[in-house]
Short mmCIF file of C-alpha atoms and ligand atoms in Angstrom, two decimals:
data_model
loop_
_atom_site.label_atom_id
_atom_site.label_comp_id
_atom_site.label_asym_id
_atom_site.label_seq_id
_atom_site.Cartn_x
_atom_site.Cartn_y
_atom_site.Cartn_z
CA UNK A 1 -14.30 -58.32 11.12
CA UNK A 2 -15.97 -60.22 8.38
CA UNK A 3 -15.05 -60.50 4.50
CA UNK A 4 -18.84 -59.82 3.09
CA UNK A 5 -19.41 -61.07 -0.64
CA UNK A 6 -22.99 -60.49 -1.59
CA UNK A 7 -24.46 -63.02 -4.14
CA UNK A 8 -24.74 -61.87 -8.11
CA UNK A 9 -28.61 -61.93 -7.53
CA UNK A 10 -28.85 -59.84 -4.50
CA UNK A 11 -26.15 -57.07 -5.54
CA UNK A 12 -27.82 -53.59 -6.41
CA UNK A 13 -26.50 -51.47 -8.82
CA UNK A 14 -28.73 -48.23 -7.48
CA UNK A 15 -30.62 -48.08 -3.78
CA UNK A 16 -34.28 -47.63 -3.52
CA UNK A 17 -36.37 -46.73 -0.52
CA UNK A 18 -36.88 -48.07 2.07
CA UNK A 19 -33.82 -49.67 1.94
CA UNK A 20 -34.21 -52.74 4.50
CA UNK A 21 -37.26 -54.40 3.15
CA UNK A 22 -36.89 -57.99 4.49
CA UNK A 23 -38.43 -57.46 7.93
CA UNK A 24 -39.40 -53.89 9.93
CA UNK A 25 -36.73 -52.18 11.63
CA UNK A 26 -36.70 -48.51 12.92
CA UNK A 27 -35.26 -45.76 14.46
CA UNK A 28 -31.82 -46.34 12.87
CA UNK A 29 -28.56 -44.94 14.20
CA UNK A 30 -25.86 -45.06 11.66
CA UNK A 31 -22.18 -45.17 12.71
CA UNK A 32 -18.38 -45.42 9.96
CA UNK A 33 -16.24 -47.88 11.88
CA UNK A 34 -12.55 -48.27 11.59
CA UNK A 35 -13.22 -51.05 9.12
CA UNK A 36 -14.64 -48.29 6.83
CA UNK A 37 -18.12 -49.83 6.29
CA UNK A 38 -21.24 -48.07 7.79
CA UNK A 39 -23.09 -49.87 10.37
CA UNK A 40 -26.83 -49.06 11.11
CA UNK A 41 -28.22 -50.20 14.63
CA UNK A 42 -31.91 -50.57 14.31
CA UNK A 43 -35.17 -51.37 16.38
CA UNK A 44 -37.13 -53.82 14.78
CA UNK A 45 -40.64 -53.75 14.64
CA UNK A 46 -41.70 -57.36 15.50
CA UNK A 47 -44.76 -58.46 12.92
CA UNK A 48 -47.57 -58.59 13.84
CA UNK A 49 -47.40 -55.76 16.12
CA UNK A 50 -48.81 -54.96 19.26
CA UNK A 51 -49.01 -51.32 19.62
CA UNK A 52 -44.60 -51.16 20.09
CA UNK A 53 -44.87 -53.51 23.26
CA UNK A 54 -43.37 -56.27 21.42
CA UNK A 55 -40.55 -54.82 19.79
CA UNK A 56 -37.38 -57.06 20.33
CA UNK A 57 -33.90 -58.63 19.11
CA UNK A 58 -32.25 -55.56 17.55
CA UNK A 59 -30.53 -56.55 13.99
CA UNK A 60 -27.67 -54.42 12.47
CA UNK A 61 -26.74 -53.88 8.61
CA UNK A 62 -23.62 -53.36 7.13
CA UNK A 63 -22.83 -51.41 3.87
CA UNK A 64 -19.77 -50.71 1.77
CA UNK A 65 -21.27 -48.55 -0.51
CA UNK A 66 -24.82 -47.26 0.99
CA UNK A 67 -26.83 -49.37 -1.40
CA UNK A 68 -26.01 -52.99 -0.75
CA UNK A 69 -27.06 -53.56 2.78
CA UNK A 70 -26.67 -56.53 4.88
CA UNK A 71 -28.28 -57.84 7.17
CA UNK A 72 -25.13 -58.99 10.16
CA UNK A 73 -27.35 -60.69 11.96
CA UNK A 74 -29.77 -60.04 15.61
CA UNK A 75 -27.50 -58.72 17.95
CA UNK A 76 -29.23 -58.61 21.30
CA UNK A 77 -33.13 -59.68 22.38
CA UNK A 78 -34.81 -59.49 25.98
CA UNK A 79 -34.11 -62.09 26.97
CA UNK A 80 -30.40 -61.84 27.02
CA UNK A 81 -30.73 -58.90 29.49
CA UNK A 82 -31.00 -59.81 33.09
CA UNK A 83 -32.29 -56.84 34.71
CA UNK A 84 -35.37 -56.50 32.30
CA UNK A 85 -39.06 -56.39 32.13
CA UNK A 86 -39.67 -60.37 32.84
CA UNK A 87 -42.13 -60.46 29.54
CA UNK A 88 -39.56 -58.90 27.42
CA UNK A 89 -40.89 -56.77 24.53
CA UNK A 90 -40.27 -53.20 24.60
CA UNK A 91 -36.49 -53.03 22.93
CA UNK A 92 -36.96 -49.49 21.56
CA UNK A 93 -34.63 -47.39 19.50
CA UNK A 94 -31.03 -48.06 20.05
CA UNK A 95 -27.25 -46.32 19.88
CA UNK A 96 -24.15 -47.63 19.44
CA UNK A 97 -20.73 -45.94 20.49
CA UNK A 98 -17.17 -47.21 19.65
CA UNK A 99 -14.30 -46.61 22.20
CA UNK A 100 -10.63 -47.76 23.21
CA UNK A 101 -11.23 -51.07 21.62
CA UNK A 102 -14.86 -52.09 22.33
CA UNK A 103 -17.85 -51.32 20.68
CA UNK A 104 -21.20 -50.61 23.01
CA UNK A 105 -24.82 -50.86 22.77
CA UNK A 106 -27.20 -48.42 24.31
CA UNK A 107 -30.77 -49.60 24.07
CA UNK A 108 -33.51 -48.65 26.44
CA UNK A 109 -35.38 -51.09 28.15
CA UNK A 110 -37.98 -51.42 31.32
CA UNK A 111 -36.45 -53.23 34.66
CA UNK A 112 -40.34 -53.97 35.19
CA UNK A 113 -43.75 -55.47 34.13
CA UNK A 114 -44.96 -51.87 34.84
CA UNK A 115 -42.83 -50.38 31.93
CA UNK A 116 -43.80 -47.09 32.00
CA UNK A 117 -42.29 -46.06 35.26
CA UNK A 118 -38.99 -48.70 34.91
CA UNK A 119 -37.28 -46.92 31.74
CA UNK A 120 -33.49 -48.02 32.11
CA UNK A 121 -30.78 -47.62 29.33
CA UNK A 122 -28.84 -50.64 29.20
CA UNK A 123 -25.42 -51.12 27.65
CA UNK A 124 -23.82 -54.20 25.72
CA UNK A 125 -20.45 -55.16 24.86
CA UNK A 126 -18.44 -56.69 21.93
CA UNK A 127 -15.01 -56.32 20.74
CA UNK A 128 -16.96 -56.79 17.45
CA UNK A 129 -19.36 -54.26 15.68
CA UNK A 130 -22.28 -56.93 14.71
CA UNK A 131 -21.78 -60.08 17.13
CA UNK A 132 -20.75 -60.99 20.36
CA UNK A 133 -23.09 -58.50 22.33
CA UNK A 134 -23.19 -58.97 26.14
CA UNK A 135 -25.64 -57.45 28.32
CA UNK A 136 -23.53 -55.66 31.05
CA UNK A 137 -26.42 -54.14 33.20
CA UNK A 138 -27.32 -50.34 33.01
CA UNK A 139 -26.60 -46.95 34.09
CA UNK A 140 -26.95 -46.44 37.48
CA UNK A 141 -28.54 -43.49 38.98
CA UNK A 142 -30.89 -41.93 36.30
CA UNK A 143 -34.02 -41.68 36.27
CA UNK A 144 -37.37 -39.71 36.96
CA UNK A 145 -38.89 -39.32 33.56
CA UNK A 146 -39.01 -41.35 30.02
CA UNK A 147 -35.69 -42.53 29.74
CA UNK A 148 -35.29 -43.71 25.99
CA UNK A 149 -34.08 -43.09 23.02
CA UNK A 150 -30.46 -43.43 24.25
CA UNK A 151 -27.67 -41.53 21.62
CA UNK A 152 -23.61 -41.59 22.65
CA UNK A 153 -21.64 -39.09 20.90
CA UNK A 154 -17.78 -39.51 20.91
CA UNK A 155 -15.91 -36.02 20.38
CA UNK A 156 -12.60 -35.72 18.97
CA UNK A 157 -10.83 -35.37 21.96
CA UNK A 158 -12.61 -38.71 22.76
CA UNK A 159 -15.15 -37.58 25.58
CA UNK A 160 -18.28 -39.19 25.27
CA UNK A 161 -21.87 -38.09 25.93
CA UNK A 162 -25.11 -39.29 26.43
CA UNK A 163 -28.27 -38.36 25.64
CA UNK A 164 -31.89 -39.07 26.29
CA UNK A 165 -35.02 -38.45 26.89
CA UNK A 166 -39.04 -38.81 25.96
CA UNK A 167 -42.43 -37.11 26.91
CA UNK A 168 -40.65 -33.65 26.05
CA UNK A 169 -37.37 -33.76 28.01
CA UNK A 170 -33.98 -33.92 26.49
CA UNK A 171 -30.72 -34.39 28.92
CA UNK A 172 -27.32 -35.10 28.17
CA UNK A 173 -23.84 -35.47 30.36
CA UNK A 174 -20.58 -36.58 29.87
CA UNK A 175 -20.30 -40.23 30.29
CA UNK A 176 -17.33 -41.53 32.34
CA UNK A 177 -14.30 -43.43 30.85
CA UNK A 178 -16.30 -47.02 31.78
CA UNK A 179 -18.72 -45.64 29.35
CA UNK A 180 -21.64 -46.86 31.45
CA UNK A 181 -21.74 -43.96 34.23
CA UNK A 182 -22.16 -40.79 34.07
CA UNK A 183 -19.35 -38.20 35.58
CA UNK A 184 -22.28 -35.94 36.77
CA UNK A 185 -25.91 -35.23 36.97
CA UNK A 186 -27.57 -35.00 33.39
CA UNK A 187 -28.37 -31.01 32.52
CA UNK A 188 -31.30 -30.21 30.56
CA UNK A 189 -30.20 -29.61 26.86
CA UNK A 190 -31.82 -25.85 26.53
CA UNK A 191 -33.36 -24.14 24.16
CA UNK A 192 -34.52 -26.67 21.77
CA UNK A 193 -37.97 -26.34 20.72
CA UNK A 194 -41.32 -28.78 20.67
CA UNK A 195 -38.65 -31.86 21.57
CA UNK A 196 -40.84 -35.02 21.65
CA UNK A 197 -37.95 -38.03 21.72
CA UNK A 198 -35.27 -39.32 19.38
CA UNK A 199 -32.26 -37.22 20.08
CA UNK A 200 -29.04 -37.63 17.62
CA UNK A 201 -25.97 -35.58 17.92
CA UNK A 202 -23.34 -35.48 15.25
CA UNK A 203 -20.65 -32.72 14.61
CA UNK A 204 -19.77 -31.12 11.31
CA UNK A 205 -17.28 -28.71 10.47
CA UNK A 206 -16.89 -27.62 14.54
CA UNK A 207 -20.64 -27.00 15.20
CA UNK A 208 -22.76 -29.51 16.93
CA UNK A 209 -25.64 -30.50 15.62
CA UNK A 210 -28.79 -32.06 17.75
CA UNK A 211 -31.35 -33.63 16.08
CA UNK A 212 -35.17 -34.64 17.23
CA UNK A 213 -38.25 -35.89 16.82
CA UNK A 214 -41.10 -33.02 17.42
CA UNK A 215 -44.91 -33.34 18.74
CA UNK A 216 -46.73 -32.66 15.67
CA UNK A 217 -49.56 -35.21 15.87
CA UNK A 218 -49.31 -38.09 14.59
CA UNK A 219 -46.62 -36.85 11.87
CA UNK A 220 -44.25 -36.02 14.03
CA UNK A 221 -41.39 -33.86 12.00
CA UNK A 222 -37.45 -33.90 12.77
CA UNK A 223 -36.15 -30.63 14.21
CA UNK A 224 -32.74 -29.46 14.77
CA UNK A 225 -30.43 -26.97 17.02
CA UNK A 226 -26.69 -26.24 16.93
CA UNK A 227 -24.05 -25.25 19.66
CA UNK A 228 -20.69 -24.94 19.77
CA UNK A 229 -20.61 -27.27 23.02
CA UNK A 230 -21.70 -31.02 22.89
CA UNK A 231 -23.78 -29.92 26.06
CA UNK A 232 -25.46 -26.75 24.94
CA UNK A 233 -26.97 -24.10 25.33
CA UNK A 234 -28.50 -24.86 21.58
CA UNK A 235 -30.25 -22.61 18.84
CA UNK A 236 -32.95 -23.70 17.61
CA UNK A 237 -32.75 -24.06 13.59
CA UNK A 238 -36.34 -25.31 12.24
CA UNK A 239 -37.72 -28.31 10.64
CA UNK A 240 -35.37 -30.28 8.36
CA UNK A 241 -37.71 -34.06 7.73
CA UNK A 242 -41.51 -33.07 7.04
CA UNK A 243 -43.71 -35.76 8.05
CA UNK A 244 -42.76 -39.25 6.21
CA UNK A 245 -46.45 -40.38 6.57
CA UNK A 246 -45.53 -42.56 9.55
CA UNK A 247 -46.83 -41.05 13.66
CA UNK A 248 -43.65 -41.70 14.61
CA UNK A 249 -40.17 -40.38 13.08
CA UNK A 250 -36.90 -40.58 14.29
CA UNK A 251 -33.15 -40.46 12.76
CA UNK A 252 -29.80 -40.48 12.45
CA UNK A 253 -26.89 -38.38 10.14
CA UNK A 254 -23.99 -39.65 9.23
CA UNK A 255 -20.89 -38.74 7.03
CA UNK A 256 -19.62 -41.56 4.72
CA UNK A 257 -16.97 -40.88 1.58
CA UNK A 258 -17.53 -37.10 1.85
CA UNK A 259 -21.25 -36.97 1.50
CA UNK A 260 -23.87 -36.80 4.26
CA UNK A 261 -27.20 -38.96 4.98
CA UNK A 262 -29.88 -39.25 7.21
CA UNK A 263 -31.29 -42.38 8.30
CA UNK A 264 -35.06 -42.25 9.30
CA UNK A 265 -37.66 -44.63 9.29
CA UNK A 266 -41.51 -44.75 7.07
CA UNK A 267 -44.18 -46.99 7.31
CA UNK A 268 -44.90 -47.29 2.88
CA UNK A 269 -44.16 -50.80 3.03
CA UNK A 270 -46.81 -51.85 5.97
CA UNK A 271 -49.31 -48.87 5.53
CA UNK A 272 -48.87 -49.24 9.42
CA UNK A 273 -47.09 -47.25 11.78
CA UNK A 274 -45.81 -49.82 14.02
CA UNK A 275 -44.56 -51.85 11.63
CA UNK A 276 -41.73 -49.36 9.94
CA UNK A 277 -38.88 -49.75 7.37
CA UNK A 278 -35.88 -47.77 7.53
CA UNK A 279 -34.90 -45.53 4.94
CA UNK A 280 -31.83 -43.40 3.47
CA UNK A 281 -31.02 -40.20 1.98
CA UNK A 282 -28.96 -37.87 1.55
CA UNK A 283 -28.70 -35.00 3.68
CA UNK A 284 -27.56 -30.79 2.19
CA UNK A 285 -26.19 -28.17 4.30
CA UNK A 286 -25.98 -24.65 2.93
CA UNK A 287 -23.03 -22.40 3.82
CA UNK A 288 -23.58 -21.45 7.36
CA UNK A 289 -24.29 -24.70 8.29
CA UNK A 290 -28.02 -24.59 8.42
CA UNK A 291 -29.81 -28.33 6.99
CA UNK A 292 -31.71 -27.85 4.00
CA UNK A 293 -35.17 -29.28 4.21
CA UNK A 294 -34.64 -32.89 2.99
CA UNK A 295 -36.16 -34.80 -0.08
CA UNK A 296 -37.77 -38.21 0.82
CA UNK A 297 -37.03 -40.16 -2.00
CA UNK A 298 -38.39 -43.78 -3.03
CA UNK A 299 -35.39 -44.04 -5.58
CA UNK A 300 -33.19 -44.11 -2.76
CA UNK A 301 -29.00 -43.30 -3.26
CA UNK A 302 -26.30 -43.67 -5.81
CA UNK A 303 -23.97 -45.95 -4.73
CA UNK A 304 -21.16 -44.34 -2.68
CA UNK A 305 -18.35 -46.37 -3.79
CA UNK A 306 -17.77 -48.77 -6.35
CA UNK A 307 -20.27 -52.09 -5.83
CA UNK A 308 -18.20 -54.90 -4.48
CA UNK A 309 -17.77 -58.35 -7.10
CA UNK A 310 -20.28 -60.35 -6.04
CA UNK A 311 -20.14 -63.89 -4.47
CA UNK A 312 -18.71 -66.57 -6.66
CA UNK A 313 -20.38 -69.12 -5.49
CA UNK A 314 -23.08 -69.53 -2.76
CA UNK A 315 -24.82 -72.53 -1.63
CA UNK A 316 -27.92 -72.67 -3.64
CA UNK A 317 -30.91 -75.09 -3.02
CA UNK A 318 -33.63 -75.14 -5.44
CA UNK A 319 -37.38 -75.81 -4.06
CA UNK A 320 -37.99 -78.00 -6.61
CA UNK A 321 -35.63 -80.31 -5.51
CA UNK A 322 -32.66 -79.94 -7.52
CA UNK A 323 -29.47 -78.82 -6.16
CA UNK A 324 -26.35 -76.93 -6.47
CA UNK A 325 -23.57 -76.00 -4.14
CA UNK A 326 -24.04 -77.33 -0.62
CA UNK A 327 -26.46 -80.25 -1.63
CA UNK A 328 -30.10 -80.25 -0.17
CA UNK A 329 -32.78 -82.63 0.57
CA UNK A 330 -35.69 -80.81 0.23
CA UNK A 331 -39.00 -81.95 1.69
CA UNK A 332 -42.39 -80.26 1.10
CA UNK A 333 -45.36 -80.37 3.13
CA UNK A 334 -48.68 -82.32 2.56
CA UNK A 335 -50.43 -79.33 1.37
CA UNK A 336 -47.39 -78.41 -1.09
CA UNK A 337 -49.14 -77.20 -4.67
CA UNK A 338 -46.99 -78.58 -7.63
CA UNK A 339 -46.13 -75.06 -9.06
CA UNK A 340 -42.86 -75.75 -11.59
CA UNK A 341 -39.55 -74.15 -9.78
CA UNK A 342 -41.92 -73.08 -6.85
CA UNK A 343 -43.78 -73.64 -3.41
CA UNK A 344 -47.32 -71.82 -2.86
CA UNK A 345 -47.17 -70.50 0.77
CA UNK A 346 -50.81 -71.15 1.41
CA UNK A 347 -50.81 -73.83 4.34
CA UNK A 348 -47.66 -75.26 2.60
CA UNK A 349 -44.28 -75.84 3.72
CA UNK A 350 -40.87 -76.52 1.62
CA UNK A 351 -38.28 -78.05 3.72
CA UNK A 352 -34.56 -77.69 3.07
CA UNK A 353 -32.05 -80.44 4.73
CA UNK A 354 -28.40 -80.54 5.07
CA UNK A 355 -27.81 -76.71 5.01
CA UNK A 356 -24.34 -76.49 4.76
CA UNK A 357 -23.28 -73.72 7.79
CA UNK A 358 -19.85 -73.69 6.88
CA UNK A 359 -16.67 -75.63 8.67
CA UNK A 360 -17.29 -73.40 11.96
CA UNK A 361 -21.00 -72.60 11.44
CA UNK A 362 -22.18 -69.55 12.89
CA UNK A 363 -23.47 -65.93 11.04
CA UNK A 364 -24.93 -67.02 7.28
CA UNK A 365 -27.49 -64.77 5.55
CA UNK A 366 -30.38 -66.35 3.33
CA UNK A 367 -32.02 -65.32 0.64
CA UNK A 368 -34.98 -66.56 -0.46
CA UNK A 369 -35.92 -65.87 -4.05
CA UNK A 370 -39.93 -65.82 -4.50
CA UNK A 371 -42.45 -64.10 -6.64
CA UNK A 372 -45.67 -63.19 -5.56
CA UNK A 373 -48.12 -61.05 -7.41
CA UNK A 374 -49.55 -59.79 -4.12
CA UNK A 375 -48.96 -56.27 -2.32
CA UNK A 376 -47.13 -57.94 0.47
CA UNK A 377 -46.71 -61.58 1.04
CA UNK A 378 -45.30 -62.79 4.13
CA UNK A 379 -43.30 -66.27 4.79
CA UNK A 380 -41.62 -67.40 8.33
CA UNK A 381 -38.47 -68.78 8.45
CA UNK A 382 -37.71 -71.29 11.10
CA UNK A 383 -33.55 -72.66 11.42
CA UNK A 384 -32.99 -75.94 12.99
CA UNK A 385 -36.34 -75.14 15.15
CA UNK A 386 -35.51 -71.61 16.17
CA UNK A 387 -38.25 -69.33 14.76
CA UNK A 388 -37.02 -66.17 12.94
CA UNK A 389 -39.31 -63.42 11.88
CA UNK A 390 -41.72 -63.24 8.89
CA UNK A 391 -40.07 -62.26 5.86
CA UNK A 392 -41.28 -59.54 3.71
CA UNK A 393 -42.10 -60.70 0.20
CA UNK A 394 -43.13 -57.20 -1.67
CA UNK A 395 -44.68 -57.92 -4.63
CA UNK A 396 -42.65 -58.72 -7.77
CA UNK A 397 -45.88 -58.17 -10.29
CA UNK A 398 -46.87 -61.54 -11.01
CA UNK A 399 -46.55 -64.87 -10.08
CA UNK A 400 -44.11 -65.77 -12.83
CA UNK A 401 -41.79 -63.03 -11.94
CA UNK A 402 -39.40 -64.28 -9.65
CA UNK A 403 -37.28 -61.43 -9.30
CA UNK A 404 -38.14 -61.21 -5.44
CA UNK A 405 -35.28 -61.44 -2.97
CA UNK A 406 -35.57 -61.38 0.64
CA UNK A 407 -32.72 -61.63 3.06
CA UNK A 408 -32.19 -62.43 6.70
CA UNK A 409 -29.07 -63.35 8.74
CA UNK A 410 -29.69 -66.03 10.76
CA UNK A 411 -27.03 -68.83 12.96
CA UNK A 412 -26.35 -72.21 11.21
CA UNK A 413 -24.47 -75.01 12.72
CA UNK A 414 -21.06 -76.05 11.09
CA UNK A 415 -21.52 -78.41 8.20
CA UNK A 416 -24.39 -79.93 6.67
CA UNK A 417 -25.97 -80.44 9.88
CA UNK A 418 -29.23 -77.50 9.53
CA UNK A 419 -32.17 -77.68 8.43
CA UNK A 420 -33.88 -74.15 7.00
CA UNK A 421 -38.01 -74.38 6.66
CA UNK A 422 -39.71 -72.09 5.07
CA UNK A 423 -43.85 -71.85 5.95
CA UNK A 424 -46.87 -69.70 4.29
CA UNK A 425 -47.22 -66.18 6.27
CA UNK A 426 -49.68 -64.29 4.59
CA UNK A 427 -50.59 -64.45 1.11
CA UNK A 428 -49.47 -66.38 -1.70
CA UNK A 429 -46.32 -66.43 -3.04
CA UNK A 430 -43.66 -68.96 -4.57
CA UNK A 431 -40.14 -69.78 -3.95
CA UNK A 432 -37.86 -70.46 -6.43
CA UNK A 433 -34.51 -71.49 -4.15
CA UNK A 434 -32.36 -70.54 -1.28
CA UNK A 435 -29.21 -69.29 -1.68
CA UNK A 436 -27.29 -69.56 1.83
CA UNK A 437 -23.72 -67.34 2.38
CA UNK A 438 -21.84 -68.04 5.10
CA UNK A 439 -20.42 -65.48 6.75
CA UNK A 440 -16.33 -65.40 6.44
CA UNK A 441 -15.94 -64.32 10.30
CA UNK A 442 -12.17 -63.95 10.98
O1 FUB B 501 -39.54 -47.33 18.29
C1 FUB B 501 -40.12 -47.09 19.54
C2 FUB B 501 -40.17 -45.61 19.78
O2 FUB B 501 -40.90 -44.97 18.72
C3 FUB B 501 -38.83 -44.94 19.79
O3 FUB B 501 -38.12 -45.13 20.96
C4 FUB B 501 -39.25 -43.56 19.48
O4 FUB B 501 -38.21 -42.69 19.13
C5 FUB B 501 -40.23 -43.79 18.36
O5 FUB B 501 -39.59 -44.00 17.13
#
C-alpha cells in the first residue's frame, strides 16, 4: 500500500464535478479495498480522439474521503497485453475484482486488427490495487457477440461473477476459483429492459442490484433491475441517470462510510463525447429499495471523512528558475515568452532538470500549477522522453490567476536523475511551478 499526502495547494476542502479533470477518463468502476480507500478503475479517453479506437493505458484514482482524488498512476496499456489487436487502441471500460490475496483487472480488448469480431476480456494481476498489473491472457471459451464492458461481482460467501455484454445482450456466470474461467456456460441475464452495454452489479441490503446503460439515442440513460440471485431472473425498475449530455453513459455504485455514490462519466469539460470526464454523486434509495432518480450535480460531494493534513513538503520547481525542495535546472525553449513566474505554451517549452524521483524512484504525481484565461488549454508532459498525455488546463479566469492545478502520476527514476518537460498543447496558458510527490510505496 502507499502512504498518500496530497500537497497544501492541491487539497480540496469540497468536490466539484467532474471530479478527474486532468486528462479524460470514463466508464469508472469504483471498488472500497481492505486499505479503506476507494479505488476507481477508469477508461481513458486518449486526446485527441479518434472515434474510441484509440482509447488506451487505463489510470486508477485513489480517495480517502471522495473529494481528494489521486491519480495512482497508468496501470496497464496495449501494449503490455500479448494476445491483442497488434495496433493497440481499443482499451474500453474496465472492472476490477479483489480475491484471496490478489487484486484483478478485467478490461476488454480485441485479439485482432478486425476488432469488431475479436472482443476478448482479458484479466491482469497484482498483489497491489494501483501497480504491478500483469497481463495474464483471457477467458477462454466465450464468445459470439460484443464481449465488453466486463463487471466481477464478489458475493459474501465469496463466489464471483462475471458479466458482460454489448449490442443488447447481457450474460453473466459464476467465475471459477482461478478467477479467469468460467464454471459454466454464461446464461442470459432476463428480463432487463432496452440493455445497450455497461453492466454493474452491486448488492445492498440482500437484493441485487444490476445496473445499465440503455439505447436511447445518443443520450443513452442508466437503467436498473433487482433479483434476489446474482444470476437473475431480474425486475426491471426504470430509469435512475437521465441523459448527462454525453451519447454514451455508463457507471458504477458504490458504498463508502455509510453513504452511497454512483460513478458515471459526462463530456462538460470537452463538449465532446469521446473525450469524457468522470464524475461523482451521490446515490438515494427509498424504502423498498427502489433508486431514486439521481441529481447530476457540478458542485460535486461533501467530503466523506475528514480531509487528510496535507504534504509538508513537496519538491517544488519554479518555471522561472528559482527553486525549492529537490533543486531544478530549468531550461526554456527558444520560443519561451518572458512572462514573470510563467511560461506561455504557444510553441514554447520550459524544461525542468534533476527531478528528484525519490531514493527508489518509481510512482510520483505532478502538479503543474498554470493559469490560463482560455476555456481549455492543453499542455503535454513528456518524463525522461516518455510522452504522457495532454494535460487539461480548465480555465482559471485570467492569465494572472494562477489558481490552476493539474495532476498526473507518472514513473521517475530514483534521485535527481529525471528530467520533466512541459510543451504548448493547445492554447495559451502559463506555468507557475511543478510541485513533484513521490509516492511513499511500502
Ligand atoms: O468507453 C468505450 C465504450 O463506451 C464502453 O465500453 C461503453 O460502455 C461506452 O461507455
Amino acid at each position: 500500500m502507499s502512504t498518500i499526502r496530497i500537497p497544501a495547494e492541491a487539497l480540496r476542502s469540497v468536490g466539484s464535478n467532474p471530479v478527474i479533470t486532468s486528462i479524460f477518463t470514463a466508464d469508472p468502476s469504483a471498488h472500497v479495498w481492505d486499505d479503506g480507500r476507494i479505488y476507481m478503475y477508469a477508461s481513458h479517453d486518449m486526446d485527441p480522439a479518434r472515434g474510441c479506437d484509440l482509447m488506451d493505458r487505463y489510470h486508477v484514482f485513489s480517495s480517502a474521503d471522495m473529494v481528494n482524488w489521486i491519480d495512482e498512476g497508468e496501470i496497464l496499456r496495449s501494449d503490455d497485453v500479448a494476445w491483442g489487436r497488434p495496433e493497440g487502441g481499443f482499451m474500453w471500460a474496465p472492472d476490477a475484482a479483489y480475491r484471496n490475496g490478489t487484486y484483478y483487472f478485467y478490461f476488454p480488448h480485441p485479439s485482432d486488427s478486425n476488432w469488431n469480431d475479436s472482443w476478448k476480456i482479458g484479466v491482469a494481476t497484482s498483489d497491489h490495487p494501483a501497480k504491478g498489473f500483469v497481463d495474464r491472457g483471457y477467458i477462454e471459451g466465450l464468445g459470439g457477440f460484443a464481449m465488453i464492458d466486463p463487471c466481477v461481482f464478489v458475493d459474501d460467501d465469496n463466489r464471483a461473477y462475471l458479466y458482460y455484454g454489448g449490442g443488447g445482450k447481457c450474460v453473466g456466470g459464476e467465475l471459477a476459483d482461478d478467477m479467469m474461467s468460467m464454471k459454466g456456460e454464461p446464461v442470459p441475464m432476463e428480463t432487463t429492459e432496452d440493455f445497450h452495454e455497461a453492466a454493474w452489479v452491486f448488492k445492498r441490503n440482500g437484493m441485487y442490484y444490476l445496473t445499465y446503460a440503455d439505447n436511447l439515442e445518443e443520450n443513452n440513460r442508466m437503467r436498473y433491475a433487482i433479483s434476489d440471485n446474482p444470476l437473475g431472473p431480474w425486475t426491471y425498475k426504470g430509469i435512475f441517470l437521465e441523459p448527462t449530455g454525453c451519447s454514451t453513459t455508463h457507471g458504477s455504485v458504490a458504498e463508502f462510510k455509510g453513504k452511497w455514490y454512483l460513478f458515471y462519466h459526462n463530456q462538460a469539460i470537452s463538449g465532446q463525447g469521446n473525450l469524457r470526464s468522470v464524475c461523482i454523486d451521490e446515490i438515494e434509495f427509498n424504502e423498498d429499495g427502489t433508486i431514486r432518480t439521481v441529481r447530476q450535480t457540478a458542485n460535486g460531494l461533501q467530503p466523506a471523512a475528514a480531509i487528510s493534513a496535507p504534504h509538508p513538503n513537496p519538491h517544488r520547481y519554479y518555471a522561472d528558475g528559482a527553486m525549492t525542495g529537490g533543486g531544478a535546472a530549468v531550461s526554456f525553449g527558444d520560443n519561451h515568452m518572458p512572462i514573470i513566474g510563467g511560461l506561455e505554451l504557444e510553441g514554447a517549452f520550459a524544461e525542468f532538470g534533476q527531478v528528484d524521483g525519490g531514493a527508489a524512484g518509481g510512482r510520483a504525481t505532478i502538479y503543474v500549477h498554470y493559469a490560463t484565461a482560455d476555456r481549455l488549454a492543453k499542455l503535454r508532459l513528456t518524463v525522461n522522453g516518455s510522452d504522457y498525455s495532454l494535460l487539461n488546463l480548465p480555465s482559471t479566469g485570467s492569465e494572472q490567476s494562477f489558481s490552476g492545478c493539474a495532476q498526473i502520476t507518472v514513473t521517475l527514476r530514483p534521485d535527481r536523475s529525471n528530467t520533466v518537460r512541459l510543451t504548448g498543447g493547445n492554447g495559451d496558458a502559463r506555468v507557475d511551478y511543478i510541485l513533484v510527490n513521490p509516492f511513499q510505496d511500502l
